[in-house]
CSV table of N, CA, C and O in Angstrom, one decimal:
chain,number,residue,atom,x,y,z
Q,1,MET,N,-5.6,19.8,5.0
Q,1,MET,CA,-5.0,18.9,5.7
Q,1,MET,C,-5.2,19.3,7.4
Q,1,MET,O,-5.1,20.5,7.4
Q,2,THR,N,-5.1,18.4,8.2
Q,2,THR,CA,-4.9,18.7,9.5
Q,2,THR,C,-3.7,17.9,10.1
Q,2,THR,O,-3.7,16.8,9.9
Q,3,THR,N,-3.2,18.5,11.3
Q,3,THR,CA,-2.1,17.8,11.8
Q,3,THR,C,-2.9,17.5,13.5
Q,3,THR,O,-3.2,18.5,14.0
Q,4,VAL,N,-2.7,16.2,13.6
Q,4,VAL,CA,-3.1,15.8,15.0
Q,4,VAL,C,-1.7,15.7,15.9
Q,4,VAL,O,-1.0,15.1,15.3
Q,5,VAL,N,-2.0,16.3,16.9
Q,5,VAL,CA,-0.8,16.5,17.9
Q,5,VAL,C,-1.0,15.4,19.0
Q,5,VAL,O,-1.6,15.7,19.6
Q,6,TYR,N,0.0,14.6,19.3
Q,6,TYR,CA,-0.1,13.8,20.4
Q,6,TYR,C,1.3,14.3,21.3
Q,6,TYR,O,2.5,14.4,21.1
Q,7,ARG,N,1.3,14.1,22.5
Q,7,ARG,CA,2.2,14.0,23.7
Q,7,ARG,C,2.5,12.7,24.1
Q,7,ARG,O,1.5,12.1,24.7
Q,8,VAL,N,4.1,12.1,24.0
Q,8,VAL,CA,4.3,10.8,24.1
Q,8,VAL,C,5.3,10.9,25.4
Q,8,VAL,O,6.6,11.5,25.0
Q,9,ASP,N,5.1,10.1,26.3
Q,9,ASP,CA,6.3,10.2,27.1
Q,9,ASP,C,6.4,8.9,27.8
Q,9,ASP,O,5.7,8.2,28.2
Q,10,ALA,N,7.5,8.2,27.1
Q,10,ALA,CA,8.2,7.1,27.4
Q,10,ALA,C,8.6,6.8,28.8
Q,10,ALA,O,8.9,7.7,29.5
Q,11,PRO,N,8.5,5.5,29.5
Q,11,PRO,CA,8.9,5.3,30.7
Q,11,PRO,C,10.5,6.0,31.0
Q,11,PRO,O,11.2,5.7,30.1
Q,12,PRO,N,10.7,6.7,31.9
Q,12,PRO,CA,12.0,6.9,32.2
Q,12,PRO,C,13.2,5.7,32.5
Q,12,PRO,O,12.5,5.0,33.1
Q,13,SER,N,14.2,6.2,32.2
Q,13,SER,CA,15.3,5.2,32.6
Q,13,SER,C,16.6,6.0,32.9
Q,13,SER,O,16.8,7.4,32.5
Q,14,GLY,N,17.2,5.3,33.7
Q,14,GLY,CA,18.9,6.1,33.9
Q,14,GLY,C,18.6,7.5,34.7
Q,14,GLY,O,17.6,7.6,35.4
Q,15,ILE,N,19.3,8.4,34.0
Q,15,ILE,CA,19.2,9.7,34.6
Q,15,ILE,C,17.8,10.4,34.4
Q,15,ILE,O,17.5,11.8,35.1
Q,16,GLU,N,16.9,9.9,33.6
Q,16,GLU,CA,15.7,10.6,33.5
Q,16,GLU,C,14.9,10.3,34.6
Q,16,GLU,O,14.0,11.1,35.0
Q,17,THR,N,15.0,9.3,35.3
Q,17,THR,CA,14.4,8.8,36.6
Q,17,THR,C,14.7,10.3,37.7
Q,17,THR,O,13.8,10.3,38.4
Q,18,THR,N,15.9,10.6,37.5
Q,18,THR,CA,16.4,11.8,38.5
Q,18,THR,C,16.0,13.3,38.2
Q,18,THR,O,15.8,14.1,38.7
Q,19,GLY,N,15.8,13.4,36.6
Q,19,GLY,CA,15.7,14.7,36.1
Q,19,GLY,C,17.1,15.4,36.1
Q,19,GLY,O,17.0,16.7,35.6
Q,20,ASN,N,18.2,14.9,36.5
Q,20,ASN,CA,19.2,15.5,36.7
Q,20,ASN,C,20.4,15.4,35.7
Q,20,ASN,O,21.3,14.3,35.6
Q,21,GLY,N,20.3,16.0,34.4
Q,21,GLY,CA,20.9,15.7,33.5
Q,21,GLY,C,22.0,16.5,32.6
Q,21,GLY,O,22.5,16.8,31.9
Q,22,SER,N,22.1,17.5,34.0
Q,22,SER,CA,23.0,18.8,33.7
Q,22,SER,C,24.6,18.2,33.7
Q,22,SER,O,25.4,18.8,32.6
Q,23,ASN,N,25.3,17.1,33.8
Q,23,ASN,CA,26.3,16.6,33.7
Q,23,ASN,C,26.4,15.0,33.5
Q,23,ASN,O,27.4,14.7,34.5
Q,24,PRO,N,25.8,14.7,32.8
Q,24,PRO,CA,25.8,13.3,32.6
Q,24,PRO,C,27.4,12.5,32.2
Q,24,PRO,O,27.9,13.3,31.5
Q,25,THR,N,27.5,11.5,32.6
Q,25,THR,CA,28.9,10.6,32.3
Q,25,THR,C,28.5,10.2,30.7
Q,25,THR,O,27.5,10.1,30.4
Q,26,ASP,N,29.8,9.9,30.3
Q,26,ASP,CA,29.8,9.3,29.1
Q,26,ASP,C,28.9,7.9,28.9
Q,26,ASP,O,27.9,7.5,28.2
Q,27,GLU,N,28.7,7.1,30.0
Q,27,GLU,CA,27.9,6.1,30.3
Q,27,GLU,C,26.4,6.0,30.4
Q,27,GLU,O,25.6,5.6,29.8
Q,28,GLN,N,26.2,7.4,31.2
Q,28,GLN,CA,24.8,7.8,31.1
Q,28,GLN,C,24.0,8.2,30.0
Q,28,GLN,O,23.0,8.0,29.6
Q,29,MET,N,25.0,9.0,29.2
Q,29,MET,CA,24.7,9.7,27.8
Q,29,MET,C,24.1,8.5,26.7
Q,29,MET,O,23.3,8.3,26.1
Q,30,ALA,N,25.2,7.2,26.6
Q,30,ALA,CA,25.3,6.2,26.0
Q,30,ALA,C,23.7,5.4,26.5
Q,30,ALA,O,23.1,5.0,25.6
Q,31,GLU,N,23.7,5.3,27.8
Q,31,GLU,CA,22.3,4.2,28.0
Q,31,GLU,C,20.9,5.0,27.7
Q,31,GLU,O,20.1,4.7,27.2
Q,32,GLU,N,21.2,6.5,27.6
Q,32,GLU,CA,20.0,7.3,27.2
Q,32,GLU,C,19.3,7.3,25.8
Q,32,GLU,O,18.8,7.1,25.1
Q,33,THR,N,21.0,7.3,25.1
Q,33,THR,CA,20.7,7.3,23.5
Q,33,THR,C,20.2,5.8,23.0
Q,33,THR,O,19.3,5.7,22.5
Q,34,LYS,N,20.7,4.8,24.0
Q,34,LYS,CA,20.3,3.4,23.5
Q,34,LYS,C,18.8,3.2,23.8
Q,34,LYS,O,18.1,2.6,23.3
Q,35,THR,N,18.5,3.8,25.3
Q,35,THR,CA,16.9,3.9,25.3
Q,35,THR,C,16.1,4.5,24.3
Q,35,THR,O,14.9,4.1,24.0
Q,36,ARG,N,16.5,5.8,23.8
Q,36,ARG,CA,15.7,6.2,22.7
Q,36,ARG,C,15.9,5.5,21.6
Q,36,ARG,O,14.6,5.5,21.0
Q,37,GLN,N,16.6,4.9,21.3
Q,37,GLN,CA,16.9,4.1,20.0
Q,37,GLN,C,15.9,2.9,19.7
Q,37,GLN,O,14.9,2.6,19.0
Q,38,ALA,N,15.8,1.9,21.2
Q,38,ALA,CA,14.9,1.0,21.2
Q,38,ALA,C,13.3,1.6,21.3
Q,38,ALA,O,12.8,0.9,20.6
Q,39,PHE,N,13.1,2.7,21.7
Q,39,PHE,CA,11.8,3.6,21.6
Q,39,PHE,C,11.5,3.5,20.2
Q,39,PHE,O,10.3,3.1,19.6
Q,40,VAL,N,12.2,4.4,19.7
Q,40,VAL,CA,12.1,4.6,18.0
Q,40,VAL,C,11.8,2.9,17.4
Q,40,VAL,O,11.0,3.1,16.6
Q,41,ASP,N,12.9,2.1,17.4
Q,41,ASP,CA,12.6,1.1,16.9
Q,41,ASP,C,11.5,0.3,17.2
Q,41,ASP,O,10.9,-0.5,16.2
Q,42,ALA,N,10.8,0.6,18.1
Q,42,ALA,CA,9.6,-0.2,18.8
Q,42,ALA,C,8.3,0.3,18.2
Q,42,ALA,O,7.5,-0.4,17.8
Q,43,VAL,N,8.4,1.7,17.9
Q,43,VAL,CA,7.2,2.6,17.6
Q,43,VAL,C,7.4,2.6,15.9
Q,43,VAL,O,6.4,2.6,15.1
Q,44,SER,N,8.4,2.6,15.4
Q,44,SER,CA,8.7,2.8,13.8
Q,44,SER,C,7.8,2.1,13.0
Q,44,SER,O,7.0,2.5,12.0
Q,45,PRO,N,7.9,0.6,12.9
Q,45,PRO,CA,7.0,-0.1,12.2
Q,45,PRO,C,5.6,0.4,12.4
Q,45,PRO,O,5.0,0.1,11.0
Q,46,HIS,N,5.2,0.4,13.3
Q,46,HIS,CA,3.7,0.6,13.6
Q,46,HIS,C,3.3,2.0,13.0
Q,46,HIS,O,2.2,1.9,12.2
Q,47,LEU,N,3.9,2.8,13.4
Q,47,LEU,CA,4.0,4.5,12.7
Q,47,LEU,C,3.8,4.2,11.3
Q,47,LEU,O,3.0,4.7,10.3
Q,48,ALA,N,4.7,3.7,10.6
Q,48,ALA,CA,5.1,3.9,9.1
Q,48,ALA,C,4.0,3.0,8.5
Q,48,ALA,O,3.5,3.4,7.5
Q,49,ALA,N,3.2,1.8,9.4
Q,49,ALA,CA,2.3,1.0,8.6
Q,49,ALA,C,1.0,1.8,8.4
Q,49,ALA,O,0.5,1.7,7.6
Q,50,LEU,N,1.0,3.1,9.3
Q,50,LEU,CA,-0.4,3.8,9.2
Q,50,LEU,C,-0.1,4.6,7.6
Q,50,LEU,O,-1.4,4.7,7.2
Q,51,LEU,N,0.7,4.6,7.1
Q,51,LEU,CA,0.7,5.2,5.7
Q,51,LEU,C,0.4,4.4,4.6
Q,51,LEU,O,0.1,4.7,3.7
Q,52,GLU,N,0.3,3.1,5.1
Q,52,GLU,CA,-0.1,1.9,4.2
Q,52,GLU,C,-1.3,1.7,4.0
Q,52,GLU,O,-1.6,0.8,3.5
Q,53,ARG,N,-2.3,2.1,5.3
Q,53,ARG,CA,-3.7,1.7,5.3
Q,53,ARG,C,-4.4,2.0,4.2
Q,53,ARG,O,-4.2,3.0,3.1
Q,54,PRO,N,-5.3,1.3,3.8
Q,54,PRO,CA,-6.2,1.5,2.7
Q,54,PRO,C,-7.1,3.0,3.0
Q,54,PRO,O,-7.2,3.4,4.2
Q,55,ALA,N,-7.3,3.4,1.7
Q,55,ALA,CA,-8.3,4.9,2.3
Q,55,ALA,C,-9.5,4.4,2.6
Q,55,ALA,O,-10.0,3.7,2.4
Q,56,GLN,N,-9.9,5.7,3.6
Q,56,GLN,CA,-11.1,5.4,4.4
Q,56,GLN,C,-11.9,6.8,4.2
Q,56,GLN,O,-11.3,7.9,3.5
Q,57,ARG,N,-12.9,7.0,4.8
Q,57,ARG,CA,-13.5,8.3,4.7
Q,57,ARG,C,-12.7,9.5,5.2
Q,57,ARG,O,-13.0,10.6,4.9
Q,58,SER,N,-12.1,9.4,6.3
Q,58,SER,CA,-11.7,10.3,6.9
Q,58,SER,C,-10.3,9.6,7.9
Q,58,SER,O,-10.3,8.3,8.1
Q,59,GLY,N,-9.2,10.7,8.3
Q,59,GLY,CA,-8.2,9.7,9.1
Q,59,GLY,C,-7.2,9.4,8.2
Q,59,GLY,O,-6.2,8.4,8.7
Q,60,ASN,N,-7.0,9.5,7.0
Q,60,ASN,CA,-6.1,8.9,6.0
Q,60,ASN,C,-4.8,9.6,6.2
Q,60,ASN,O,-4.9,11.1,6.2
Q,61,VAL,N,-3.5,8.9,6.6
Q,61,VAL,CA,-2.3,9.6,7.4
Q,61,VAL,C,-1.6,9.8,5.9
Q,61,VAL,O,-1.3,9.0,5.4
Q,62,SER,N,-1.2,11.0,5.9
Q,62,SER,CA,-0.2,11.2,4.7
Q,62,SER,C,1.1,11.7,5.3
Q,62,SER,O,2.0,11.4,4.4
Q,63,ALA,N,1.5,12.0,6.5
Q,63,ALA,CA,2.7,12.2,7.1
Q,63,ALA,C,3.0,11.9,8.6
Q,63,ALA,O,1.7,12.0,9.2
Q,64,ILE,N,4.0,11.7,9.0
Q,64,ILE,CA,4.3,11.5,10.2
Q,64,ILE,C,5.6,11.9,11.0
Q,64,ILE,O,6.3,11.7,9.9
Q,65,GLU,N,5.5,12.8,11.9
Q,65,GLU,CA,6.8,13.2,12.4
Q,65,GLU,C,6.9,12.9,14.0
Q,65,GLU,O,5.9,13.4,14.7
Q,66,LEU,N,8.0,12.7,14.2
Q,66,LEU,CA,8.2,12.3,15.8
Q,66,LEU,C,9.4,13.1,16.3
Q,66,LEU,O,10.5,13.2,15.5
Q,67,ILE,N,9.1,14.1,17.0
Q,67,ILE,CA,10.2,14.9,17.6
Q,67,ILE,C,10.5,14.8,19.0
Q,67,ILE,O,9.2,14.4,19.5
Q,68,GLY,N,11.7,14.7,19.5
Q,68,GLY,CA,12.1,14.3,20.7
Q,68,GLY,C,12.9,15.4,21.9
Q,68,GLY,O,13.4,16.3,21.0
Q,69,GLY,N,12.7,15.2,22.9
Q,69,GLY,CA,13.4,16.2,23.8
Q,69,GLY,C,14.6,16.0,23.4
Q,69,GLY,O,15.3,14.9,22.9
Q,70,ASN,N,15.4,17.4,23.4
Q,70,ASN,CA,17.0,17.2,23.2
Q,70,ASN,C,17.9,17.8,24.1
Q,70,ASN,O,18.9,18.2,23.9
Q,71,SER,N,17.3,17.5,25.4
Q,71,SER,CA,18.2,17.6,26.6
Q,71,SER,C,18.5,16.3,27.5
Q,71,SER,O,17.5,15.7,27.2
Q,72,TRP,N,19.7,16.0,28.0
Q,72,TRP,CA,19.9,14.9,28.5
Q,72,TRP,C,18.6,14.7,29.9
Q,72,TRP,O,18.6,15.9,30.5
Q,73,SER,N,18.4,13.6,30.2
Q,73,SER,CA,17.2,13.5,30.9
Q,73,SER,C,15.8,13.7,30.6
Q,73,SER,O,15.1,13.7,31.2
Q,74,GLU,N,15.9,14.3,29.4
Q,74,GLU,CA,14.6,14.5,28.8
Q,74,GLU,C,14.4,14.0,27.4
Q,74,GLU,O,13.2,14.1,26.8
Q,75,LEU,N,15.0,13.0,27.0
Q,75,LEU,CA,15.1,11.9,26.0
Q,75,LEU,C,13.7,11.4,25.8
Q,75,LEU,O,13.7,10.5,24.8
Q,76,ASN,N,13.1,11.0,26.8
Q,76,ASN,CA,12.1,10.3,26.9
Q,76,ASN,C,10.7,11.0,26.5
Q,76,ASN,O,9.5,10.3,26.6
Q,77,HIS,N,10.8,12.2,26.1
Q,77,HIS,CA,9.5,12.9,25.9
Q,77,HIS,C,9.5,13.2,24.6
Q,77,HIS,O,10.6,13.7,23.7
Q,78,TYR,N,8.4,13.3,23.9
Q,78,TYR,CA,8.1,13.1,22.5
Q,78,TYR,C,7.0,14.1,22.0
Q,78,TYR,O,6.1,13.9,22.8
Q,79,VAL,N,7.0,14.6,20.9
Q,79,VAL,CA,5.6,15.0,20.4
Q,79,VAL,C,5.6,14.3,18.8
Q,79,VAL,O,6.5,14.3,18.1
Q,80,LEU,N,4.4,13.8,18.8
Q,80,LEU,CA,4.1,13.1,17.7
Q,80,LEU,C,3.2,14.0,16.6
Q,80,LEU,O,2.1,14.4,17.2
Q,81,LEU,N,3.4,14.3,15.5
Q,81,LEU,CA,2.5,15.2,14.6
Q,81,LEU,C,2.1,14.1,13.5
Q,81,LEU,O,3.1,13.6,12.7
Q,82,VAL,N,1.0,13.9,13.5
Q,82,VAL,CA,0.4,13.0,12.3
Q,82,VAL,C,-0.8,13.8,11.4
Q,82,VAL,O,-1.6,14.3,11.7
Q,83,THR,N,-0.3,14.0,10.0
Q,83,THR,CA,-1.1,14.7,9.3
Q,83,THR,C,-2.2,13.8,8.5
Q,83,THR,O,-1.4,12.7,7.9
Q,84,VAL,N,-3.2,14.3,8.7
Q,84,VAL,CA,-4.3,13.5,7.9
Q,84,VAL,C,-5.3,14.5,7.4
Q,84,VAL,O,-5.2,15.7,7.4
Q,85,ASP,N,-6.2,13.8,6.3
Q,85,ASP,CA,-6.9,14.7,5.3
Q,85,ASP,C,-7.8,15.4,6.3
Q,85,ASP,O,-8.0,16.7,6.3
Q,86,THR,N,-8.4,14.4,7.1
Q,86,THR,CA,-9.4,15.0,8.1
Q,86,THR,C,-10.0,14.2,9.0
Q,86,THR,O,-9.6,13.1,8.9
Q,87,GLY,N,-10.4,14.5,10.6
Q,87,GLY,CA,-10.5,13.6,11.4
Q,87,GLY,C,-9.5,12.7,12.3
Q,87,GLY,O,-8.2,13.6,12.1
Q,88,ASP,N,-9.8,11.9,12.8
Q,88,ASP,CA,-9.0,11.3,13.7
Q,88,ASP,C,-8.3,10.1,13.0
Q,88,ASP,O,-9.0,9.3,12.3
Q,89,PRO,N,-7.0,10.0,13.1
Q,89,PRO,CA,-6.3,9.0,12.3
Q,89,PRO,C,-6.3,7.6,13.0
Q,89,PRO,O,-6.1,6.5,12.8
Q,90,GLY,N,-7.1,7.5,14.1
Q,90,GLY,CA,-7.5,6.1,14.9
Q,90,GLY,C,-6.2,5.2,15.1
Q,90,GLY,O,-5.9,4.2,14.5
Q,91,ILE,N,-5.2,6.0,15.8
Q,91,ILE,CA,-4.0,4.8,16.1
Q,91,ILE,C,-4.1,4.3,17.5
Q,91,ILE,O,-4.6,4.9,18.4
Q,92,ALA,N,-4.1,2.9,17.4
Q,92,ALA,CA,-4.2,2.1,18.6
Q,92,ALA,C,-2.9,2.0,19.4
Q,92,ALA,O,-2.1,1.1,19.2
Q,93,PHE,N,-2.5,3.4,19.8
Q,93,PHE,CA,-1.1,3.2,20.6
Q,93,PHE,C,-1.0,2.1,21.8
Q,93,PHE,O,0.1,1.5,21.6
Q,94,ASP,N,-1.8,1.6,22.2
Q,94,ASP,CA,-1.8,0.6,23.5
Q,94,ASP,C,-1.3,-0.9,23.0
Q,94,ASP,O,-0.7,-1.5,23.6
Q,95,SER,N,-1.8,-0.7,21.3
Q,95,SER,CA,-1.2,-2.0,20.9
Q,95,SER,C,0.4,-2.1,20.4
Q,95,SER,O,0.7,-3.1,20.1
Q,96,PHE,N,1.2,-1.1,20.6
Q,96,PHE,CA,2.4,-1.0,20.2
Q,96,PHE,C,3.4,-0.3,20.9
Q,96,PHE,O,4.6,-0.4,20.8
Q,97,VAL,N,2.8,0.8,21.9
Q,97,VAL,CA,4.0,1.6,22.6
Q,97,VAL,C,4.4,0.4,23.8
Q,97,VAL,O,3.8,-0.3,24.1
Q,98,PRO,N,5.6,0.9,24.2
Q,98,PRO,CA,6.2,0.2,25.0
Q,98,PRO,C,5.3,0.4,26.6
Q,98,PRO,O,5.0,1.2,26.6
Q,99,PRO,N,5.3,-0.7,27.1
Q,99,PRO,CA,4.4,-0.7,28.6
Q,99,PRO,C,4.8,0.5,29.3
Q,99,PRO,O,5.9,0.9,29.4
Q,100,GLY,N,3.8,1.1,29.9
Q,100,GLY,CA,4.2,2.7,30.9
Q,100,GLY,C,4.4,3.8,30.3
Q,100,GLY,O,4.5,4.8,30.5
Q,101,THR,N,4.2,3.6,28.9
Q,101,THR,CA,4.3,4.9,27.9
Q,101,THR,C,2.9,5.6,28.0
Q,101,THR,O,1.8,5.0,27.9
Q,102,LEU,N,3.0,6.9,28.0
Q,102,LEU,CA,1.7,7.8,28.2
Q,102,LEU,C,1.6,8.5,26.9
Q,102,LEU,O,2.6,9.1,26.5
Q,103,VAL,N,0.5,8.5,26.3
Q,103,VAL,CA,0.3,9.4,25.2
Q,103,VAL,C,-1.1,9.7,25.1
Q,103,VAL,O,-2.0,9.5,25.8
Q,104,GLU,N,-0.9,11.2,24.9
Q,104,GLU,CA,-2.1,12.3,25.1
Q,104,GLU,C,-2.4,12.8,23.9
Q,104,GLU,O,-1.2,13.7,23.3
Q,105,ALA,N,-3.4,12.8,23.4
Q,105,ALA,CA,-3.8,13.9,22.1
Q,105,ALA,C,-3.8,15.3,22.6
Q,105,ALA,O,-4.8,15.4,23.5
Q,106,ILE,N,-3.4,16.0,22.0
Q,106,ILE,CA,-3.0,17.6,22.5
Q,106,ILE,C,-4.4,18.2,21.6
Q,106,ILE,O,-5.2,19.0,22.1
Q,107,GLY,N,-4.5,17.8,20.3
Q,107,GLY,CA,-5.5,18.3,19.4
Q,107,GLY,C,-5.2,18.2,18.1
Q,107,GLY,O,-4.2,17.5,17.6
Q,108,SER,N,-6.1,18.8,17.3
Q,108,SER,CA,-6.1,18.9,15.5
Q,108,SER,C,-5.8,20.3,15.3
Q,108,SER,O,-6.7,21.0,15.7
Q,109,TYR,N,-5.1,20.5,14.4
Q,109,TYR,CA,-4.8,21.9,14.2
Q,109,TYR,C,-4.4,22.0,12.5
Q,109,TYR,O,-4.0,21.0,11.8
Q,110,GLY,N,-4.6,23.2,11.9
Q,110,GLY,CA,-4.4,23.2,10.5
Q,110,GLY,C,-3.4,24.6,10.5
Q,110,GLY,O,-3.3,25.3,11.4
Q,111,PRO,N,-3.1,24.5,9.3
Q,111,PRO,CA,-2.2,25.9,9.1
Q,111,PRO,C,-2.7,27.2,9.4
Q,111,PRO,O,-4.1,27.5,8.8
Q,112,VAL,N,-2.0,28.1,9.7
Q,112,VAL,CA,-3.0,29.4,10.1
Q,112,VAL,C,-2.0,30.7,9.2
Q,112,VAL,O,-2.2,31.4,8.6
Q,113,ALA,N,-0.4,30.3,9.4
Q,113,ALA,CA,0.6,31.5,8.7
Q,113,ALA,C,1.8,30.5,9.0
Q,113,ALA,O,2.3,29.8,9.9
Q,114,GLN,N,2.9,31.0,8.2
Q,114,GLN,CA,4.2,30.3,8.3
Q,114,GLN,C,5.2,31.6,7.9
Q,114,GLN,O,5.2,32.5,7.3
Q,115,TRP,N,6.4,31.5,9.0
Q,115,TRP,CA,7.5,32.6,8.7
Q,115,TRP,C,8.8,31.6,8.1
Q,115,TRP,O,9.0,30.7,9.0
Q,116,PRO,N,9.6,32.2,7.7
Q,116,PRO,CA,9.4,33.4,6.7
Q,116,PRO,C,8.1,33.3,5.9
Q,116,PRO,O,7.6,32.3,5.7
Q,117,ASP,N,7.9,34.5,5.4
Q,117,ASP,CA,6.6,34.5,4.5
Q,117,ASP,C,5.6,34.1,4.9
Q,117,ASP,O,4.7,33.7,4.4
Q,118,GLY,N,5.1,34.8,6.4
Q,118,GLY,CA,4.0,34.5,6.9
Q,118,GLY,C,2.9,35.3,6.1
Q,118,GLY,O,2.8,35.8,5.2
Q,119,ASP,N,1.8,35.8,7.1
Q,119,ASP,CA,0.8,36.6,6.7
Q,119,ASP,C,1.2,37.9,7.0
Q,119,ASP,O,0.6,39.0,6.3
Q,120,GLY,N,2.3,38.6,7.0
Q,120,GLY,CA,3.0,39.8,7.0
Q,120,GLY,C,2.7,40.7,8.0
Q,120,GLY,O,3.1,41.8,8.3
Q,121,SER,N,1.9,40.4,9.2
Q,121,SER,CA,1.6,40.9,10.7
Q,121,SER,C,2.9,40.4,11.4
Q,121,SER,O,3.5,40.1,11.4
């Protein structure tokens, strides 16, 4: 199995445009949370559909995980992990991510070691 890693940067909004999230107001936090949920709602059906595609020679998706920034003014940054049998999953991001979203393939990775119970070194 291979995990293809993508960096995803959704368009900033609210305090994300300033990068100053050290002391957001309740309204600013609500706006960022709402914007994040709108992004997740927009991409979820398309990403989930990858699991239902008919089998191919390669790029068969078995799992997807979206990990997001966890600090105010950073909620528009994500890492998308797509587990495939081998190869590229062939995701047409331009067809479903919100306009202005930047997606960059970081690379394909396989397991090397895991902790706890890693390789012992």
